[in-house]
Structure formats: structure tokens, C-alpha cells
Amino acid sequence: MSVLRQLYSLIISDILTTIISLLIGYVVYKLAKFYYQYYSLPPGPFPLPFIGNLLTFRTQQHWDYIMRKLAKKYGPIFTVYLGNSPQIMITDPVIAREAFNKSNFAGRAETYFAKLIGDGVVMADYGPNWVARRNVAHAAVKKYSNNERLVNVVVDCVDKTVETMLKTVGPNKPIEPSNYIYLTFLNILANSAFNENYNIDDLEFKKFKYVLKDFIYESGILMAFWEYSKIIQWINYKMFQKLIKALDEVREIIIKKLKNHYKDYDPNIERDLCDTLIAAKNNALLREEEEEGEEGSKQSLASYLSDDKLGLAVFDIFFAGTDTSYNTFQWLLLFLANDLMVQKKLRKEILDKIGDRLPTHDDRHRCHYVMAFISETLRFRNVLPIGVVRKAIVNSKIGNYTIPKNMLVFVYQGFILRNNSNKYWTNANQFIPERFLDSDNHYMITRLQQSAFIPFGVGRRVCLGEKLAIADLFLVLIRFLQSTQNYDIVLDSHPGLDADPNNSDLISPNSYTIMFKSK
């Protein structure tokens, strides 16, 4: 019996030894594979298994500040690991244009947040479905951004906002402008998209605002880690589920609004962006029918352009457009309130070129300093400094490096826009609108600046709403200054011009208050 026990013990011991050896071998294999990849990719800070370079960002400073230091240290192409996932960063505009003008880097990562948001246009992976929806959405946004109706929408929203600020708080008293500005841009997009206005107490407004703005502050930096750690998702389970529910509700609201447009749709009248999208969809289907004459192909395109998918495109415009435009205008307002000389130049040009009449789209060709001021703000405080992630859809080259298929790649446009050590910008860390004016004080982007002025990204997946964003910012700024012509907009208090370190998503200013000071 003792012999059997000894034999049993030996067998158990051998099994345990084998299991432990296999586990050690597996860990060694994974570590070797992990670090082989590290040494084969562009240089970057040394990553640790499982957490990558996350400890590098364990600081009170904004993550963009840390990233800028890494860019200066490692050069035009470097790698950062978030968890076990390497992210390639490009900090040279020439390399960025060369890489991203090709379809090789037109993919989107199949991330968890991409699945949450949906595959409308912005987060959809490269393929015929994305091409079809991108073409339709781009045509609709481009057309609507020059629509005269947009002028009336902006004027109504801005006038209402300024009137509310003055009635609620009054002149010569501190005003926290953040929520007012947000309501303005959300209403502009809501009115532009489906011809509706919101008040600050409306339930739908609160739902949109929570998903697009409040949740980012509620979750803080943890939101950035959810993508790379199921454990953190589990720890924050209640908050995570709250976001999923809110996103689902907002998506359903927008898709329902698009579908309701068919009830009284008139191809001769374009009331809003939903109508423009429907018209662009119908034109695309008609062109395909004329060119192909194949029922199967037509059905395929129709499936790519289903109302549910086009509804997600409207959601994309909301999701990407509201927060970025809102944050950019917060910077615009902060800069003009911080420097009364800049504000006086803006007001004088508006008075000379426009006067009291409503602004038009053509005024962009007359108001050179206003356009220079907007451009410098987009350069100096680019609110989405690393843009949206791209994915290599095939094995490709960037510079001298081979980038494997499915590798994630970013253009670090925030660094490119403020790189003091290259040929594109002089005094890059100073706010100088005049850099966008020529010797005749006409707005211009020189050939050198054009290759480095990329506030909306570069290449095949440049920002869908670029033209609409510029139109909105221009019209809102003009009307805001016209509506406050009897006042100087001055800062009551602010903690400086650095970015808010608590915003893990965008580059936004710290909270500040202004006053409408009677002249």
C-alpha cells in the first residue's frame, strides 16, 4: 500500500511540475513575444507587461503634457503602450500626410468604445459600407454647411443665449459661461440636424448633455483605462452600465427623429441635415442604378445606407461635433476676454465689414482677422490633439518602420500644431493670430503652414464635420460679439491658460468666469 502511495505522490508531483513548467514556459513565451514586438516597433518608453506605459501618465498633469515630452524625446514616430496594446504616434506632418493619404491606414480599431458608439461613419472600419456612408454624410454636411438656413439657426441660438445670460445674471456680474455655451452649440446642432430647439431643463437636452459632456467628467481618467482593462470595467460596473444605457437611449432618439422625417419629406425643401442626408442617400442610390443597372448591387448599397446606419451618422455628428465645437469656443471666448486688444480688433473688423446686419458665409472672405483668430485658436489649443485612432489594414511602412496589419496609429496633430523646433511655426507656444495674415493683412495659409495646419486631421479619414465646424465657429463668434457690442467681455477669474487636467478626453480650459462690462 505504501508503494502505491509513493507512486501516487510521484505522479501528482510530476503532473504539478509539468503544469508549472508549462505555465512558466507560456509566460516566458508571451513575455518574449511582447518584448520582441517592442524592439521591432518605433522607439518609445519601456513598457511593463499588462500595464504598458500607464505608470508614465500617473501624474497630476494633463496627459497631453506627458505625450509632448515623449514626442520631443523619441522623435517623429514613437510608440506608447496602453496596457499590452502598442499605439504608434506620428509627429511629423509630411510623414502623416504620406501615410494617411493611402487607404493602408484608413481602418478603425475594433475597440469596445467603437462598438458602444456604433459603426455609423466615424468609428466604422474601412470597407464598402464605410465608403458608402462617408460619401453620403460628407455630401450632406458639405451642402448644409453653406446653407443660408444655418445662419438663421446660429443667430437665433446665440441671441437667445446672450439674452438669457444678461437676464439671468446681468451685466457687470460674474458669469460661468460653460453651460450657456454648451446649450448654444447643442441647439445649433439639434436645429441643424432635425429642426428642434432645447431649453436647459428639457429631458432630451439632459440626456444628450450627459452622454456628450457630463459623463466624461464623472468618470475622469478611469474612462481611458476601460478600453484596456476588463478588471477596471468590472470595478466600475455600475458606472459602465450607466453609460451603455445612456448611449442606447440617445441613439434611439436620433434614429427615431431621422425616420420621422420621411412622414413629411419633400425633396424640394431641405429643412435640416436629416433632409439633406435623405436627399444624398436617394441621389447615391439613383446614381448607382444608372451606372450599374444591377439589382444586387443596388440592394447592397441600400443596406449600407439603411436608416438605422444613417441615424448613427447623425449621432456621429452630434457626438463629435458638439463637444469639440463647444470646447473650441470656450477657448475662443477665453482668449478674447484675456486680451482686450485682440477683442477690440475683432469688434472693429466686424463693425467695418458687417456692421449690424446678419453675418453670411461669404463674410469669411472679408473678415480676415476673425478667421486668423479662429485658426490660431485651433492651432494653439487643438481640442482633440491625437485625433481618432486609425488602424493599418495591411502590413505597411511608415518611414523606415514596418507597421504590422491591425496596428493602431495616431497622428499627434496637437504636437504638430505647436512644434517649436520645426520649420512650420515661429514662437509656436505663443498665441499670435497675425501668423495667419499676409503683408496686406489678408487671411492666408502659406504652403509651409498648410502642411502643418491640421486641426481636423489628415488623409482619407479627415474629420467629417470640418466645414460645418468652421462655419459654426465663425458665425457664432461674429454673432456673439455683435450681440454684446455694448459691453467689453472681461475675465472675472480664471486659473490660467493651461488645459484642464481632469478632462481625460479633450483639451478644454479650466473653469473660468467672465463679465459683460458696460462700456
Coordinates of C-alpha atoms in Angstrom, one line a residue:
M1 CA 0.0 0.0 0.0
S2 CA 2.9 2.4 0.8
V3 CA 4.3 1.7 -2.6
L4 CA 1.1 2.7 -4.2
R5 CA 1.0 5.9 -2.1
Q6 CA 4.6 6.7 -3.1
L7 CA 3.8 6.1 -6.8
Y8 CA 0.7 8.3 -6.5
S9 CA 2.7 11.0 -4.9
L10 CA 5.3 10.8 -7.6
I11 CA 2.6 11.0 -10.3
I12 CA 0.9 14.0 -8.7
S13 CA 4.3 15.7 -8.2
D14 CA 5.2 15.1 -11.9
I15 CA 1.8 16.5 -13.0
L16 CA 2.3 19.6 -10.9
T17 CA 5.8 20.0 -12.1
T18 CA 4.6 19.7 -15.7
I19 CA 1.8 22.2 -15.2
I20 CA 4.1 24.7 -13.5
S21 CA 6.7 24.2 -16.2
L22 CA 4.1 24.8 -18.9
L23 CA 2.8 27.9 -17.2
I24 CA 6.3 29.3 -16.8
G25 CA 7.0 28.4 -20.4
Y26 CA 3.8 30.1 -21.6
V27 CA 4.6 33.3 -19.5
V28 CA 8.2 33.3 -20.9
Y29 CA 6.8 32.9 -24.5
K30 CA 4.3 35.7 -24.0
L31 CA 7.0 38.0 -22.5
A32 CA 9.4 37.2 -25.3
K33 CA 6.7 37.9 -27.9
F34 CA 5.8 41.1 -26.1
Y35 CA 9.3 42.5 -26.0
Y36 CA 10.2 41.2 -29.5
Q37 CA 7.3 43.4 -30.7
Y38 CA 8.5 46.3 -28.6
Y39 CA 12.0 46.2 -30.2
S40 CA 10.6 45.8 -33.7
L41 CA 8.4 48.9 -33.5
P42 CA 9.3 52.6 -33.4
P43 CA 11.1 53.7 -30.2
G44 CA 9.2 54.7 -27.1
P45 CA 9.3 54.4 -23.3
F46 CA 10.0 50.9 -22.0
P47 CA 6.6 49.1 -21.3
L48 CA 5.8 46.7 -18.4
P49 CA 3.7 43.6 -19.1
F50 CA -0.1 44.1 -18.7
I51 CA 0.1 47.8 -17.8
G52 CA 2.5 49.0 -20.6
N53 CA 3.3 52.7 -20.0
L54 CA 0.3 53.6 -17.9
L55 CA 2.6 54.5 -14.9
T56 CA 4.1 57.2 -17.1
F57 CA 0.8 59.0 -17.0
R58 CA 0.3 58.7 -13.3
T59 CA 0.6 62.4 -12.6
Q60 CA -1.5 65.5 -11.9
Q61 CA -0.5 67.0 -15.3
H62 CA -2.7 66.6 -18.3
W63 CA -1.8 63.6 -20.4
D64 CA -1.1 65.8 -23.4
Y65 CA 1.8 67.4 -21.5
I66 CA 3.3 63.9 -20.9
M67 CA 2.8 63.0 -24.5
R68 CA 4.6 66.1 -25.7
K69 CA 7.6 65.2 -23.6
L70 CA 7.7 61.8 -25.2
A71 CA 7.4 63.2 -28.7
K72 CA 10.3 65.5 -28.1
K73 CA 12.4 62.6 -26.7
Y74 CA 11.6 59.9 -29.2
G75 CA 11.2 61.8 -32.5
P76 CA 8.8 61.9 -35.4
I77 CA 7.5 58.3 -34.9
F78 CA 7.2 56.7 -31.5
T79 CA 5.3 54.0 -29.7
V80 CA 3.3 54.2 -26.4
Y81 CA 1.8 51.1 -24.8
L82 CA -1.6 51.4 -23.1
G83 CA -1.8 48.0 -21.4
N84 CA -0.5 45.4 -23.8
S85 CA -1.6 47.5 -26.8
P86 CA 1.0 49.5 -28.7
Q87 CA 0.0 52.8 -30.2
I88 CA 2.1 54.4 -32.9
M89 CA 2.3 58.2 -32.8
I90 CA 3.3 60.3 -35.8
T91 CA 4.5 63.8 -35.0
D92 CA 5.7 64.9 -38.5
P93 CA 3.2 66.4 -40.9
V94 CA 5.0 65.2 -44.0
I95 CA 5.1 61.6 -42.7
A96 CA 1.5 61.9 -41.6
R97 CA 0.2 63.0 -45.0
E98 CA 2.2 60.4 -46.8
A99 CA 0.9 57.6 -44.6
F100 CA -2.7 58.7 -44.1
N101 CA -3.5 59.7 -47.7
K102 CA -3.3 56.0 -48.5
S103 CA -6.1 53.6 -47.7
N104 CA -3.5 51.4 -45.9
F105 CA -4.2 53.4 -42.7
A106 CA -7.9 54.1 -43.2
G107 CA -9.1 51.4 -40.8
R108 CA -10.7 51.8 -37.4
A109 CA -9.8 49.8 -34.4
E110 CA -12.5 47.3 -33.2
T111 CA -12.4 48.7 -29.8
Y112 CA -15.0 48.4 -27.1
F113 CA -16.0 52.1 -27.2
A114 CA -16.3 51.8 -31.0
K115 CA -18.8 49.1 -30.5
L116 CA -20.7 51.2 -27.9
I117 CA -20.8 54.2 -30.2
G118 CA -21.8 52.2 -33.3
D119 CA -20.5 51.9 -36.8
G120 CA -22.1 55.0 -38.4
V121 CA -19.2 56.8 -40.1
V122 CA -16.6 58.0 -37.5
M123 CA -15.9 54.6 -35.9
A124 CA -16.8 52.3 -38.8
D125 CA -13.9 50.2 -40.1
Y126 CA -12.7 50.7 -43.7
G127 CA -14.7 49.0 -46.3
P128 CA -17.6 49.5 -48.8
N129 CA -20.1 50.2 -46.0
W130 CA -17.9 53.0 -44.7
V131 CA -17.2 54.4 -48.1
A132 CA -20.9 54.5 -49.0
R133 CA -22.0 56.2 -45.7
R134 CA -19.0 58.5 -45.7
N135 CA -19.7 59.8 -49.2
V136 CA -23.4 60.4 -48.4
A137 CA -22.7 62.0 -45.0
H138 CA -19.9 64.1 -46.4
A139 CA -22.0 65.4 -49.2
A140 CA -24.8 66.3 -46.8
V141 CA -22.6 68.1 -44.3
K142 CA -20.7 70.0 -47.1
K143 CA -24.0 71.1 -48.6
Y144 CA -25.6 72.1 -45.3
S145 CA -22.5 74.0 -44.1
N146 CA -23.2 76.5 -46.9
N147 CA -26.9 76.6 -46.4
E148 CA -28.3 80.1 -45.5
R149 CA -30.6 78.5 -43.1
L150 CA -27.6 77.7 -40.9
V151 CA -27.1 81.5 -40.5
N152 CA -30.6 82.0 -39.1
V153 CA -30.2 78.9 -36.8
V154 CA -26.9 80.3 -35.3
V155 CA -28.3 83.8 -35.0
D156 CA -31.4 82.6 -33.1
C157 CA -29.4 80.3 -30.8
V158 CA -26.7 82.9 -30.0
D159 CA -29.2 85.8 -29.4
K160 CA -31.2 83.6 -27.1
T161 CA -28.1 82.6 -25.2
V162 CA -26.8 86.1 -24.7
E163 CA -30.3 87.3 -23.7
T164 CA -30.5 84.5 -21.2
M165 CA -27.1 85.3 -19.7
L166 CA -27.9 89.0 -19.3
K167 CA -31.4 88.4 -17.9
T168 CA -30.3 85.6 -15.5
V169 CA -27.1 87.2 -14.2
G170 CA -26.9 90.7 -15.6
P171 CA -24.1 92.9 -16.8
N172 CA -21.0 93.7 -14.5
K173 CA -21.6 90.4 -12.6
P174 CA -19.6 87.2 -12.9
I175 CA -21.0 84.6 -15.3
E176 CA -19.8 81.0 -15.6
P177 CA -20.3 80.6 -19.4
S178 CA -19.7 76.9 -19.8
N179 CA -23.4 75.6 -19.7
Y180 CA -24.6 78.5 -21.8
I181 CA -22.0 77.8 -24.5
Y182 CA -22.9 74.1 -24.4
L183 CA -26.6 74.8 -24.8
T184 CA -25.8 77.1 -27.7
F185 CA -23.8 74.5 -29.7
L186 CA -26.2 71.6 -28.8
N187 CA -29.1 73.7 -30.0
I188 CA -27.3 74.7 -33.2
L189 CA -26.6 71.0 -34.0
A190 CA -30.1 69.9 -32.9
N191 CA -31.7 72.6 -35.0
S192 CA -29.3 71.8 -37.9
A193 CA -29.8 68.1 -37.6
F194 CA -33.6 67.7 -37.0
N195 CA -35.0 71.2 -36.7
E196 CA -35.5 71.3 -32.9
N197 CA -34.6 73.6 -30.0
Y198 CA -33.9 72.7 -26.4
N199 CA -34.2 74.5 -23.1
I200 CA -31.7 73.8 -20.4
D201 CA -34.4 71.9 -18.4
D202 CA -35.5 69.6 -21.3
L203 CA -35.2 65.9 -20.6
E204 CA -33.7 65.2 -24.1
F205 CA -31.2 68.0 -23.6
K206 CA -30.1 66.5 -20.3
K207 CA -29.7 63.1 -21.9
F208 CA -27.6 64.5 -24.7
K209 CA -25.5 66.6 -22.3
Y210 CA -24.9 63.6 -20.0
V211 CA -23.6 61.4 -22.8
L212 CA -21.6 64.1 -24.6
K213 CA -20.2 66.1 -21.7
D214 CA -21.1 65.2 -18.1
F215 CA -20.1 61.5 -18.2
I216 CA -16.5 62.4 -19.2
Y217 CA -16.1 64.4 -16.1
E218 CA -18.0 61.9 -13.9
S219 CA -15.7 59.0 -15.0
G220 CA -12.4 61.0 -15.1
I221 CA -9.2 59.3 -16.2
L222 CA -10.8 55.9 -15.5
M223 CA -12.7 56.1 -18.8
A224 CA -9.4 55.9 -20.7
F225 CA -8.5 52.7 -18.9
W226 CA -11.8 50.9 -19.6
E227 CA -10.7 50.2 -23.1
Y228 CA -7.6 48.2 -22.0
S229 CA -8.7 46.5 -18.8
K230 CA -11.8 44.3 -18.2
I231 CA -10.9 44.4 -14.5
I232 CA -11.4 48.2 -14.3
Q233 CA -14.7 47.8 -16.2
W234 CA -15.8 45.3 -13.6
I235 CA -14.7 47.5 -10.7
N236 CA -16.7 50.4 -12.3
Y237 CA -19.6 48.1 -13.4
K238 CA -22.4 50.4 -12.3
M239 CA -20.9 53.5 -13.9
F240 CA -20.1 51.5 -17.0
Q241 CA -23.7 50.2 -17.4
K242 CA -25.0 53.7 -16.8
L243 CA -23.0 54.9 -19.9
I244 CA -24.3 52.0 -22.0
K245 CA -27.9 52.7 -21.1
A246 CA -27.5 56.4 -21.8
L247 CA -25.8 55.8 -25.2
D248 CA -28.6 53.4 -26.2
E249 CA -31.2 56.0 -25.3
V250 CA -29.6 58.8 -27.3
R251 CA -29.1 56.6 -30.3
E252 CA -32.7 55.6 -30.3
I253 CA -33.9 59.2 -30.0
I254 CA -31.8 60.3 -33.0
I255 CA -32.7 57.3 -35.2
K256 CA -36.4 57.8 -34.5
K257 CA -36.1 61.5 -35.5
L258 CA -34.5 60.6 -38.8
K259 CA -37.2 58.0 -39.6
N260 CA -39.9 60.5 -38.7
H261 CA -38.6 62.9 -41.4
Y262 CA -40.0 60.5 -44.0
K263 CA -43.5 61.3 -43.0
D264 CA -43.5 64.8 -44.5
Y265 CA -40.3 64.6 -46.5
D266 CA -40.3 66.9 -49.6
P267 CA -37.3 66.6 -52.0
N268 CA -37.7 70.3 -52.9
I269 CA -37.3 71.5 -49.3
E270 CA -34.3 70.8 -47.1
R271 CA -35.4 71.8 -43.6
D272 CA -32.3 70.4 -41.9
L273 CA -29.4 67.9 -42.0
C274 CA -31.7 64.9 -41.9
D275 CA -33.4 66.0 -45.0
T276 CA -30.1 66.6 -46.7
L277 CA -28.9 63.1 -45.7
I278 CA -32.1 61.6 -47.1
A279 CA -31.6 63.6 -50.4
A280 CA -27.9 62.5 -50.6
K281 CA -28.9 58.9 -50.0
N282 CA -31.6 59.0 -52.7
N283 CA -29.1 60.6 -55.1
A284 CA -26.5 57.9 -54.4
L285 CA -29.0 55.1 -55.0
L286 CA -30.1 56.8 -58.2
R287 CA -26.6 57.2 -59.5
E288 CA -25.8 53.5 -58.7
E289 CA -28.9 52.4 -60.6
E290 CA -28.0 54.5 -63.6
E291 CA -24.3 53.4 -63.6
E292 CA -24.7 49.7 -62.7
G293 CA -28.2 48.7 -63.5
E294 CA -27.7 45.6 -61.3
E295 CA -30.4 44.9 -58.7
G296 CA -28.0 43.0 -56.5
S297 CA -25.5 45.9 -56.3
K298 CA -28.4 48.3 -55.6
Q299 CA -29.6 46.3 -52.7
S300 CA -26.1 46.1 -51.3
L301 CA -25.8 49.9 -51.3
A302 CA -29.2 50.3 -49.9
S303 CA -28.3 48.0 -47.0
Y304 CA -25.2 50.2 -46.3
L305 CA -27.4 53.3 -46.3
S306 CA -30.2 51.9 -44.1
D307 CA -32.0 54.4 -41.9
D308 CA -30.5 52.9 -38.8
K309 CA -27.0 53.4 -40.2
L310 CA -27.7 56.9 -41.3
G311 CA -29.1 57.6 -37.9
L312 CA -25.8 56.6 -36.5
A313 CA -24.1 59.1 -38.9
V314 CA -26.3 61.9 -37.3
F315 CA -25.3 60.6 -33.9
D316 CA -21.6 60.8 -35.0
I317 CA -22.1 64.5 -36.0
F318 CA -23.6 65.1 -32.6
F319 CA -21.0 63.1 -30.7
A320 CA -18.0 64.5 -32.5
G321 CA -19.3 68.0 -33.3
T322 CA -21.0 69.3 -30.1
D323 CA -18.1 68.7 -27.7
T324 CA -15.3 69.7 -30.0
S325 CA -17.0 72.9 -31.1
Y326 CA -18.1 73.7 -27.6
N327 CA -14.6 73.3 -26.2
T328 CA -13.1 75.3 -29.1
F329 CA -15.5 78.2 -28.4
Q330 CA -14.6 78.1 -24.7
W331 CA -11.0 78.7 -25.8
L332 CA -12.1 81.5 -28.2
L333 CA -14.0 83.2 -25.5
L334 CA -11.2 82.8 -23.0
F335 CA -8.6 84.3 -25.4
L336 CA -10.6 87.3 -26.4
A337 CA -11.6 88.0 -22.8
N338 CA -8.0 87.6 -21.7
D339 CA -6.7 90.2 -24.2
L340 CA -8.8 93.3 -24.8
M341 CA -6.6 94.4 -27.7
V342 CA -7.5 91.2 -29.6
Q343 CA -11.1 91.7 -28.7
K344 CA -11.1 95.3 -30.0
K345 CA -9.5 94.1 -33.3
L346 CA -12.2 91.5 -33.7
R347 CA -15.0 94.0 -32.9
K348 CA -13.6 96.7 -35.2
E349 CA -13.3 94.3 -38.2
I350 CA -16.9 93.0 -37.6
L351 CA -18.2 96.6 -37.4
D352 CA -16.3 97.7 -40.6
K353 CA -17.1 94.6 -42.7
I354 CA -20.5 93.6 -41.4
G355 CA -22.0 96.2 -39.2
D356 CA -25.3 95.3 -37.6
R357 CA -26.6 93.1 -40.4
L358 CA -26.6 89.3 -40.1
P359 CA -23.4 87.6 -40.9
T360 CA -23.2 85.4 -44.1
H361 CA -21.0 82.6 -45.2
D362 CA -19.3 85.0 -47.7
D363 CA -18.2 87.2 -44.8
R364 CA -15.4 84.6 -44.1
H365 CA -13.7 86.1 -47.2
R366 CA -14.0 89.6 -45.7
C367 CA -13.2 89.1 -42.0
H368 CA -9.6 88.2 -42.3
Y369 CA -8.6 88.8 -38.6
V370 CA -11.6 86.8 -37.4
M371 CA -10.6 83.8 -39.5
A372 CA -7.0 84.2 -38.3
F373 CA -8.1 84.3 -34.7
I374 CA -10.2 81.1 -35.1
S375 CA -7.3 79.4 -36.9
E376 CA -4.8 80.4 -34.2
T377 CA -7.2 79.0 -31.5
L378 CA -7.5 75.7 -33.4
R379 CA -3.7 75.6 -33.7
F380 CA -2.8 76.7 -30.2
R381 CA -5.4 74.7 -28.3
N382 CA -6.4 71.9 -30.5
V383 CA -9.1 70.2 -28.5
L384 CA -8.5 66.7 -30.0
P385 CA -4.7 66.6 -30.1
I386 CA -4.3 62.9 -31.1
G387 CA -7.4 62.8 -33.4
V388 CA -9.2 59.5 -33.8
V389 CA -7.2 56.3 -33.9
R390 CA -6.5 54.7 -37.3
K391 CA -5.7 51.0 -38.0
A392 CA -3.3 49.5 -40.5
I393 CA -5.5 47.3 -42.8
V394 CA -2.4 45.7 -44.3
N395 CA 1.3 45.4 -43.4
S396 CA 2.7 48.9 -44.3
K397 CA 5.6 51.2 -44.0
I398 CA 5.9 54.5 -42.1
G399 CA 9.3 56.0 -42.6
N400 CA 11.8 53.2 -42.1
Y401 CA 9.5 51.2 -39.9
T402 CA 7.3 48.2 -40.8
I403 CA 3.8 48.6 -39.3
P404 CA 2.0 45.3 -39.0
K405 CA -1.6 44.8 -40.0
N406 CA -4.1 45.8 -37.3
M407 CA -1.6 48.1 -35.6
L408 CA -3.2 51.3 -34.1
V409 CA -1.7 54.5 -35.5
F410 CA -2.4 58.2 -34.5
V411 CA -1.4 61.5 -35.9
Y412 CA -0.4 63.6 -33.0
Q413 CA -1.8 66.7 -34.5
G414 CA -1.7 68.7 -31.3
F415 CA 2.1 68.4 -31.2
I416 CA 2.5 69.2 -34.9
L417 CA 0.4 72.3 -34.5
R418 CA 2.6 73.5 -31.6
N419 CA 6.1 72.2 -32.5
N420 CA 8.6 74.9 -31.8
S421 CA 11.5 73.0 -33.2
N422 CA 10.5 72.6 -36.9
K423 CA 10.2 74.9 -39.9
Y424 CA 6.5 75.4 -39.8
W425 CA 5.9 77.6 -36.8
T426 CA 7.7 80.5 -35.2
N427 CA 7.1 81.0 -31.4
A428 CA 4.7 78.1 -31.5
N429 CA 3.9 78.4 -27.8
Q430 CA 2.6 81.9 -28.2
F431 CA -0.9 82.9 -29.2
I432 CA -0.4 85.1 -32.4
P433 CA -3.4 85.3 -34.7
E434 CA -1.3 87.5 -37.1
R435 CA 0.7 84.5 -38.2
F436 CA -2.3 83.7 -40.4
L437 CA -2.2 87.1 -42.1
D438 CA -0.1 88.2 -45.0
S439 CA 1.6 91.6 -45.5
D440 CA -1.8 93.0 -46.6
N441 CA -3.5 91.6 -43.5
H442 CA -5.4 89.1 -45.6
Y443 CA -6.2 85.7 -44.1
M444 CA -3.9 83.1 -45.7
I445 CA -2.3 79.7 -45.1
T446 CA 1.1 79.6 -46.7
R447 CA 2.4 76.5 -48.4
L448 CA 4.5 75.6 -45.4
Q449 CA 1.8 76.3 -42.9
Q450 CA -0.7 74.3 -44.9
S451 CA 1.3 71.2 -44.5
A452 CA 1.4 71.6 -40.7
F453 CA -2.0 73.2 -40.1
I454 CA -4.0 70.0 -39.5
P455 CA -6.5 70.8 -36.7
F456 CA -9.0 68.4 -38.2
G457 CA -6.6 65.6 -39.1
V458 CA -5.2 64.4 -42.4
G459 CA -5.9 61.8 -45.1
R460 CA -8.7 59.6 -46.1
R461 CA -10.4 59.9 -42.7
V462 CA -10.1 63.6 -42.1
C463 CA -12.9 65.0 -39.8
L464 CA -16.3 64.6 -41.4
G465 CA -17.6 67.8 -39.9
E466 CA -14.7 70.1 -40.7
K467 CA -16.6 72.5 -42.9
L468 CA -19.6 72.6 -40.6
A469 CA -17.4 73.2 -37.6
I470 CA -15.6 76.2 -39.3
A471 CA -19.0 77.6 -40.4
D472 CA -20.5 77.3 -36.9
L473 CA -17.4 78.8 -35.1
F474 CA -17.3 81.7 -37.5
L475 CA -21.0 82.5 -37.3
V476 CA -21.2 82.0 -33.5
L477 CA -18.2 84.2 -32.8
I478 CA -19.5 87.0 -35.1
R479 CA -23.0 87.0 -33.7
F480 CA -21.8 86.7 -30.1
L481 CA -19.7 89.8 -30.5
Q482 CA -22.5 91.6 -32.3
S483 CA -24.9 90.8 -29.5
T484 CA -22.5 92.1 -26.9
Q485 CA -21.4 95.3 -28.7
N486 CA -22.4 97.5 -25.8
Y487 CA -20.1 95.6 -23.4
D488 CA -16.4 94.6 -23.0
I489 CA -16.1 90.9 -22.3
V490 CA -13.6 90.6 -19.5
L491 CA -12.4 87.8 -17.3
D492 CA -13.7 87.8 -13.7
S493 CA -11.5 84.9 -12.7
H494 CA -9.6 82.1 -14.3
P495 CA -6.8 79.8 -13.2
G496 CA -4.6 80.3 -16.4
L497 CA -4.5 79.2 -20.0
D498 CA -3.4 75.6 -19.4
A499 CA -5.7 72.7 -20.2
D500 CA -7.9 71.2 -17.5
P501 CA -6.1 68.0 -16.3
N502 CA -9.4 66.5 -15.2
N503 CA -10.7 66.1 -18.7
S504 CA -9.4 62.8 -20.0
D505 CA -11.0 63.2 -23.4
L506 CA -10.4 66.6 -24.8
I507 CA -8.2 69.7 -24.3
S508 CA -10.5 72.0 -22.5
P509 CA -9.8 75.1 -20.4
N510 CA -10.1 75.1 -16.6
S511 CA -13.4 76.6 -15.4
Y512 CA -13.5 80.4 -15.7
T513 CA -15.9 83.3 -15.2
I514 CA -16.5 86.4 -17.4
M515 CA -18.3 89.6 -17.0
F516 CA -20.2 91.8 -19.6
K517 CA -18.7 95.1 -18.5
S518 CA -20.7 98.1 -19.6
K519 CA -18.8 100.5 -21.8

